[in-house]
Short mmCIF file of C-alpha atoms in Angstrom, two decimals:
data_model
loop_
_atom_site.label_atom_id
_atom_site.label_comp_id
_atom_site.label_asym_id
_atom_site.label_seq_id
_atom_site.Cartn_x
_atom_site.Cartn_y
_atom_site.Cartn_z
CA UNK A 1 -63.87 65.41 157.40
CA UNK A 2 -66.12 68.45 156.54
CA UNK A 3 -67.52 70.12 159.31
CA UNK A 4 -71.03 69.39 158.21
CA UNK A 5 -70.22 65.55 158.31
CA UNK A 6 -72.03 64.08 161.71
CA UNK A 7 -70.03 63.13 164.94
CA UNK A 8 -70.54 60.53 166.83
CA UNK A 9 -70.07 62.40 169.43
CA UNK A 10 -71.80 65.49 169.03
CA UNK A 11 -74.12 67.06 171.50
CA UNK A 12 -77.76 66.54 170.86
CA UNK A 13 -79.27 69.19 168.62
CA UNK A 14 -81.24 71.69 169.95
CA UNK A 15 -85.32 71.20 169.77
CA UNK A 16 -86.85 71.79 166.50
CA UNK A 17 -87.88 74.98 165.67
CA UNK A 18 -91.52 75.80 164.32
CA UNK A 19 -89.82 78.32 161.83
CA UNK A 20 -89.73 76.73 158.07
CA UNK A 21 -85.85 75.86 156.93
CA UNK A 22 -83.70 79.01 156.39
CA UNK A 23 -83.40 79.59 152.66
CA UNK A 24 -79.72 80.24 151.41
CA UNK A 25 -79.08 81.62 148.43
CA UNK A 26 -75.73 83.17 147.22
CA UNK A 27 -76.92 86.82 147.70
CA UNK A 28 -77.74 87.15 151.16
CA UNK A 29 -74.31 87.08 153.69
CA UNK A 30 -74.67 84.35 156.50
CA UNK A 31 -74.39 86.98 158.63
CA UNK A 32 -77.43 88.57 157.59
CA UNK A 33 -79.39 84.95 157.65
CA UNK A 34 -78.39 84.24 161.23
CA UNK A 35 -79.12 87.65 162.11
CA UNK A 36 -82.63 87.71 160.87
CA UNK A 37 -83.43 84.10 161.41
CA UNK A 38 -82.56 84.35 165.24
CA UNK A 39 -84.19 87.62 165.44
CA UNK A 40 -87.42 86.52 167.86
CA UNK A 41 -85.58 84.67 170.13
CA UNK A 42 -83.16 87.23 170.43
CA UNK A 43 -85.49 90.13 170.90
CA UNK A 44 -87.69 87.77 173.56
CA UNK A 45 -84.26 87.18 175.86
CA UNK A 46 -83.58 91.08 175.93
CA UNK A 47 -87.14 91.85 176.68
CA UNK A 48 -87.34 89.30 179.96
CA UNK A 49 -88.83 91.15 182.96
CA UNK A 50 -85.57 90.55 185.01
CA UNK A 51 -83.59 92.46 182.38
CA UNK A 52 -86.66 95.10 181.48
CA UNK A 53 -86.15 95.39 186.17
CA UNK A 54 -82.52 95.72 185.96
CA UNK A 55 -82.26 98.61 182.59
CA UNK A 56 -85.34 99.92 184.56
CA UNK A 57 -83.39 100.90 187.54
CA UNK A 58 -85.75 98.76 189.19
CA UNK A 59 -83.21 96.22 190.47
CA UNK A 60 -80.72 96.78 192.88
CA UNK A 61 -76.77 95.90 192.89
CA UNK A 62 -77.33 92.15 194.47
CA UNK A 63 -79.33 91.43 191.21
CA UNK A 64 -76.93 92.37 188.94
CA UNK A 65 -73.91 91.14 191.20
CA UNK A 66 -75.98 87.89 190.48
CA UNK A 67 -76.14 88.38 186.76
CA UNK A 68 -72.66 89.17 186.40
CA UNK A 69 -72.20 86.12 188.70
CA UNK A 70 -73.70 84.03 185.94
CA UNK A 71 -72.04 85.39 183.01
CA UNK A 72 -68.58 83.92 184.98
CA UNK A 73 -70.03 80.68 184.06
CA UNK A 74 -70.72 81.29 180.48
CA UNK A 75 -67.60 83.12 179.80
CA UNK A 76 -64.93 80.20 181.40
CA UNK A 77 -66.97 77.53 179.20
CA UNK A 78 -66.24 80.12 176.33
CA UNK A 79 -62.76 80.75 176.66
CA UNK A 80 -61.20 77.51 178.49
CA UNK A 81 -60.71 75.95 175.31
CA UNK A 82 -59.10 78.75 173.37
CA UNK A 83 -56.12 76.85 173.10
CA UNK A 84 -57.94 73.83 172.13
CA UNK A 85 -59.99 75.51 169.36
CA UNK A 86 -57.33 77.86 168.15
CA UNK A 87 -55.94 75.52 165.14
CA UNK A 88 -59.80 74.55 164.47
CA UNK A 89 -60.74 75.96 160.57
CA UNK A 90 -63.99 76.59 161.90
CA UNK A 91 -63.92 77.43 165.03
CA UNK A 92 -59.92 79.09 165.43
CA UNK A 93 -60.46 82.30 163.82
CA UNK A 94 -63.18 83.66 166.00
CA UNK A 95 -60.89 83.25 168.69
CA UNK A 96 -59.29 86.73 169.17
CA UNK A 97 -57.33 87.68 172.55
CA UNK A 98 -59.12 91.20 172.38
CA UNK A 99 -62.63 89.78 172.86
CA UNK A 100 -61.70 87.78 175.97
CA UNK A 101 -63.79 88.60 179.42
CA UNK A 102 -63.21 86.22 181.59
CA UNK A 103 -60.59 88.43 183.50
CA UNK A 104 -62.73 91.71 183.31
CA UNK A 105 -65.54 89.58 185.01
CA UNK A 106 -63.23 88.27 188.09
CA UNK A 107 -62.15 91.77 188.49
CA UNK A 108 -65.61 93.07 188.35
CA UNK A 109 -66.71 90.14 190.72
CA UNK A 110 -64.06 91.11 193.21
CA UNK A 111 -65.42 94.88 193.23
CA UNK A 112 -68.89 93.34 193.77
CA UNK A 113 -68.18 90.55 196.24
CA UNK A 114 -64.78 91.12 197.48
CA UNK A 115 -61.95 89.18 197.95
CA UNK A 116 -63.92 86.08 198.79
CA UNK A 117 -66.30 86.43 195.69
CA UNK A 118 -65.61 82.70 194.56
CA UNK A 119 -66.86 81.23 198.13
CA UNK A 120 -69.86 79.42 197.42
CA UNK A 121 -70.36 80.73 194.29
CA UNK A 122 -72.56 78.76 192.26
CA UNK A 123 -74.58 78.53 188.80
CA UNK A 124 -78.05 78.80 188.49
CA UNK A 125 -79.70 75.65 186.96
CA UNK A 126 -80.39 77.27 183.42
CA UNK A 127 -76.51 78.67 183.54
CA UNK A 128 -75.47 75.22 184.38
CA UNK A 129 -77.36 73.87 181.50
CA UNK A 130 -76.35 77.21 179.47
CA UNK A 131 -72.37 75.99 179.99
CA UNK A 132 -72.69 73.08 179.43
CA UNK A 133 -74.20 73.24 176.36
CA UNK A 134 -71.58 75.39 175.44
CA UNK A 135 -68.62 73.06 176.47
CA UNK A 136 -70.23 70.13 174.60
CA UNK A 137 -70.18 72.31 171.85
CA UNK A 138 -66.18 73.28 172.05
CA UNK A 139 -65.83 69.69 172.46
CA UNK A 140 -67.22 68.17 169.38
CA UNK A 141 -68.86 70.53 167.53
CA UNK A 142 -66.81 73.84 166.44
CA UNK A 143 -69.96 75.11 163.96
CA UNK A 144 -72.57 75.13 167.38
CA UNK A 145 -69.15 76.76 169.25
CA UNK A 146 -69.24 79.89 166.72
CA UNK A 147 -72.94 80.31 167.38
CA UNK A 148 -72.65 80.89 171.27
CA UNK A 149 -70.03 82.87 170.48
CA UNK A 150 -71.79 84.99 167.91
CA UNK A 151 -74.59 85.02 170.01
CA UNK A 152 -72.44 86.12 173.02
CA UNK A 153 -69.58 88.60 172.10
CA UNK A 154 -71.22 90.74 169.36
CA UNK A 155 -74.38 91.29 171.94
CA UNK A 156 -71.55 92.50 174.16
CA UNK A 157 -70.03 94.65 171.33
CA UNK A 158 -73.63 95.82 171.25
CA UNK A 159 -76.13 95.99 173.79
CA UNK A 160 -73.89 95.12 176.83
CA UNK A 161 -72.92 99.25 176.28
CA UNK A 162 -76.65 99.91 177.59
CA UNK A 163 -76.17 97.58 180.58
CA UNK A 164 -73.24 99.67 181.64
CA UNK A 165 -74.34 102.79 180.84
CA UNK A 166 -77.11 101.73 183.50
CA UNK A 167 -74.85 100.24 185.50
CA UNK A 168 -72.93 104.05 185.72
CA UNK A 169 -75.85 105.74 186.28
CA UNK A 170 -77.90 103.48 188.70
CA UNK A 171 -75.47 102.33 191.35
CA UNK A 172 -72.67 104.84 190.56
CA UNK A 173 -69.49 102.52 188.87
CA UNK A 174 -66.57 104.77 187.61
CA UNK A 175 -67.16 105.48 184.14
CA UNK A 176 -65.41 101.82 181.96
CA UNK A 177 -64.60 101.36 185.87
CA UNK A 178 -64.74 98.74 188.22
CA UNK A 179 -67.96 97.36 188.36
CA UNK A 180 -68.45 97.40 184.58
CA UNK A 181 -65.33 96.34 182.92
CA UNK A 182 -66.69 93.28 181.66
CA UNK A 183 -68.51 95.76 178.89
CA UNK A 184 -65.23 97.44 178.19
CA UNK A 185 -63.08 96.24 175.21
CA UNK A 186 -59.84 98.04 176.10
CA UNK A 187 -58.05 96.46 172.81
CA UNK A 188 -61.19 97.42 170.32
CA UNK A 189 -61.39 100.78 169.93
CA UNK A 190 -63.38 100.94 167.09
CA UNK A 191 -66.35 98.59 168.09
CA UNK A 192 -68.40 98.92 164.54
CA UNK A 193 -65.33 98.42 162.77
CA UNK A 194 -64.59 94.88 164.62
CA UNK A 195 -68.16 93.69 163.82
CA UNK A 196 -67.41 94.12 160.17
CA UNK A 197 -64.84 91.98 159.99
CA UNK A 198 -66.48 89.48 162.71
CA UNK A 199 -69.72 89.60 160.04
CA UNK A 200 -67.26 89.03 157.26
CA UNK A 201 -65.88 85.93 158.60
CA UNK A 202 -69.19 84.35 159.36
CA UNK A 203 -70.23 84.90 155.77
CA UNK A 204 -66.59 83.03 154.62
CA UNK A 205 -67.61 80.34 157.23
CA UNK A 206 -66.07 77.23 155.82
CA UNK A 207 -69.39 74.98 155.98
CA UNK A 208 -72.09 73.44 153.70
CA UNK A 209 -75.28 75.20 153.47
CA UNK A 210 -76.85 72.03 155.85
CA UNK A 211 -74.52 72.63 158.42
CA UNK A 212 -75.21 76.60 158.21
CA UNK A 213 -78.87 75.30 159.15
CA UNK A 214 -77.47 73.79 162.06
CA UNK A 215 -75.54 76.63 163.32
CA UNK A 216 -78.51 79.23 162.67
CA UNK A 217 -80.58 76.71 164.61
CA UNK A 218 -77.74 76.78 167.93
CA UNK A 219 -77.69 79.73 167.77
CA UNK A 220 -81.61 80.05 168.22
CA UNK A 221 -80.75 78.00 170.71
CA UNK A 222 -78.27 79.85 172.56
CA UNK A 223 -80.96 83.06 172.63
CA UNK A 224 -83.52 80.28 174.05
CA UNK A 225 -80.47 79.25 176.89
CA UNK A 226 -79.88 82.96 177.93
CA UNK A 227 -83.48 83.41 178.51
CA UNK A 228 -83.76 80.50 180.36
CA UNK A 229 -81.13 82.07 182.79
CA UNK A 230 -82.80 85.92 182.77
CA UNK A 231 -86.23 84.05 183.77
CA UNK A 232 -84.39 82.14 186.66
CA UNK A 233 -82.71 85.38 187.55
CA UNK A 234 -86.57 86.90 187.52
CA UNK A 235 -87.76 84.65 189.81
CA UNK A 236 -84.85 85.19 192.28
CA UNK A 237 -85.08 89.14 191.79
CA UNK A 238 -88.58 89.84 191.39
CA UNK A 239 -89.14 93.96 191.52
CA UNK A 240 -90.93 95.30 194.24
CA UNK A 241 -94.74 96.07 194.04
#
């Protein structure tokens, strides 16, 4: 079966956007469509007050313990079904060990929380949501799986570098210490190099132009998810008058 075909069992798609149908034509790289297409949402997640607060320095370290808290969430529904995905034609070769930050979260976590970080830890309704779509997606869908991943690891290749640099300099972390590691990629040491070769595999994606539509749509989406979480996060951390 092609991965465009439908699935019975495939999560509902995502509400429609207002934006006319992506065009795709054999001169412009699907990395460069998704890129551009997603653009708004993307830019409207990173510009939420609760993240403007927190690169601000107007946040303090219980905020972004709770952010980081959150990103646990994601990050499990992410890589839990490595194994699951790995053989997937879609899916399976986005899957690289040296992207993985599940275990640089926990160990951040601890450093935050201590020992006892997991005790009544719990997801905030729009990271519930945010996880679940994401698991759905691993499930039955391996095209809407690549978007949240797009969506997730090459913002971390990317602008998770200004989170920690504020991170360092706010509340003190060791430089690539504890505290931060989550934005550390130990086993990519040449970041722009790795996006290259992530960019070249989503323009070889294996897919029909409809289901390309799809996935630029999820991953639309997956911007419209994350900002559902920084405005929940807002409303829990809302900066001082």
């Amino acid at each position: 079966m092609e991965a465009s075909s439908p699935r019975p069992s495939a999560p509902a798609d995502p509400p429609a956007a207002s934006a006319p149908t992506t065009p795709f034509t054999p001169f412009t790289p699907f990395s460069t469509v998704i890129r551009t297409a997603s653009h708004e949402q993307h830019t409207e997640a990173e510009n939420s007050s609760f993240m403007s607060d927190l690169l601000g320095g107007g946040l303090g370290i219980p905020a972004y313990r709770r952010y980081t808290e959150q990103l646990w969430f994601v990050y499990r529904a992410l890589e839990d079904v490595t194994d699951a995905l790995a053989a997937d034609p879609v899916a399976g070769p986005f899957l690289r060990p040296e992207l993985a930050r599940t275990a640089a979260l926990e160990r951040d976590l601890a450093h935050l929380g201590g020992p006892g970080w997991r005790t009544g830890l719990t997801p905030l309704p729009a990271t519930a949501a945010y996880a679940d779509r994401v698991a759905d997606c691993a499930r039955t869908w391996p095209g809407g799986f690549v978007a949240h991943h797009y969506t997730r690891y090459l913002g971390d290749l990317s602008g998770g570098q200004i989170i920690r640099g504020t991170a360092e300099k706010t509340w003190g972390f060791a430089r690539k210490g504890d505290g931060v590691r989550f934005y550390v990629f130990e086993d990519i040491p040449n970041p722009a190099a790795f996006k290259r070769r992530y960019r070249a595999q989503l323009d070889a994606l294996p897919v029909d132009d409809l289901e390309k539509q799809r996935v630029v749509d999820e991953c639309k989406h997956a911007f419209r998810l994350n900002g559902a979480v920084f405005r929940e996060l807002g409303e829990q951390f809302p900066l001082s008058a």
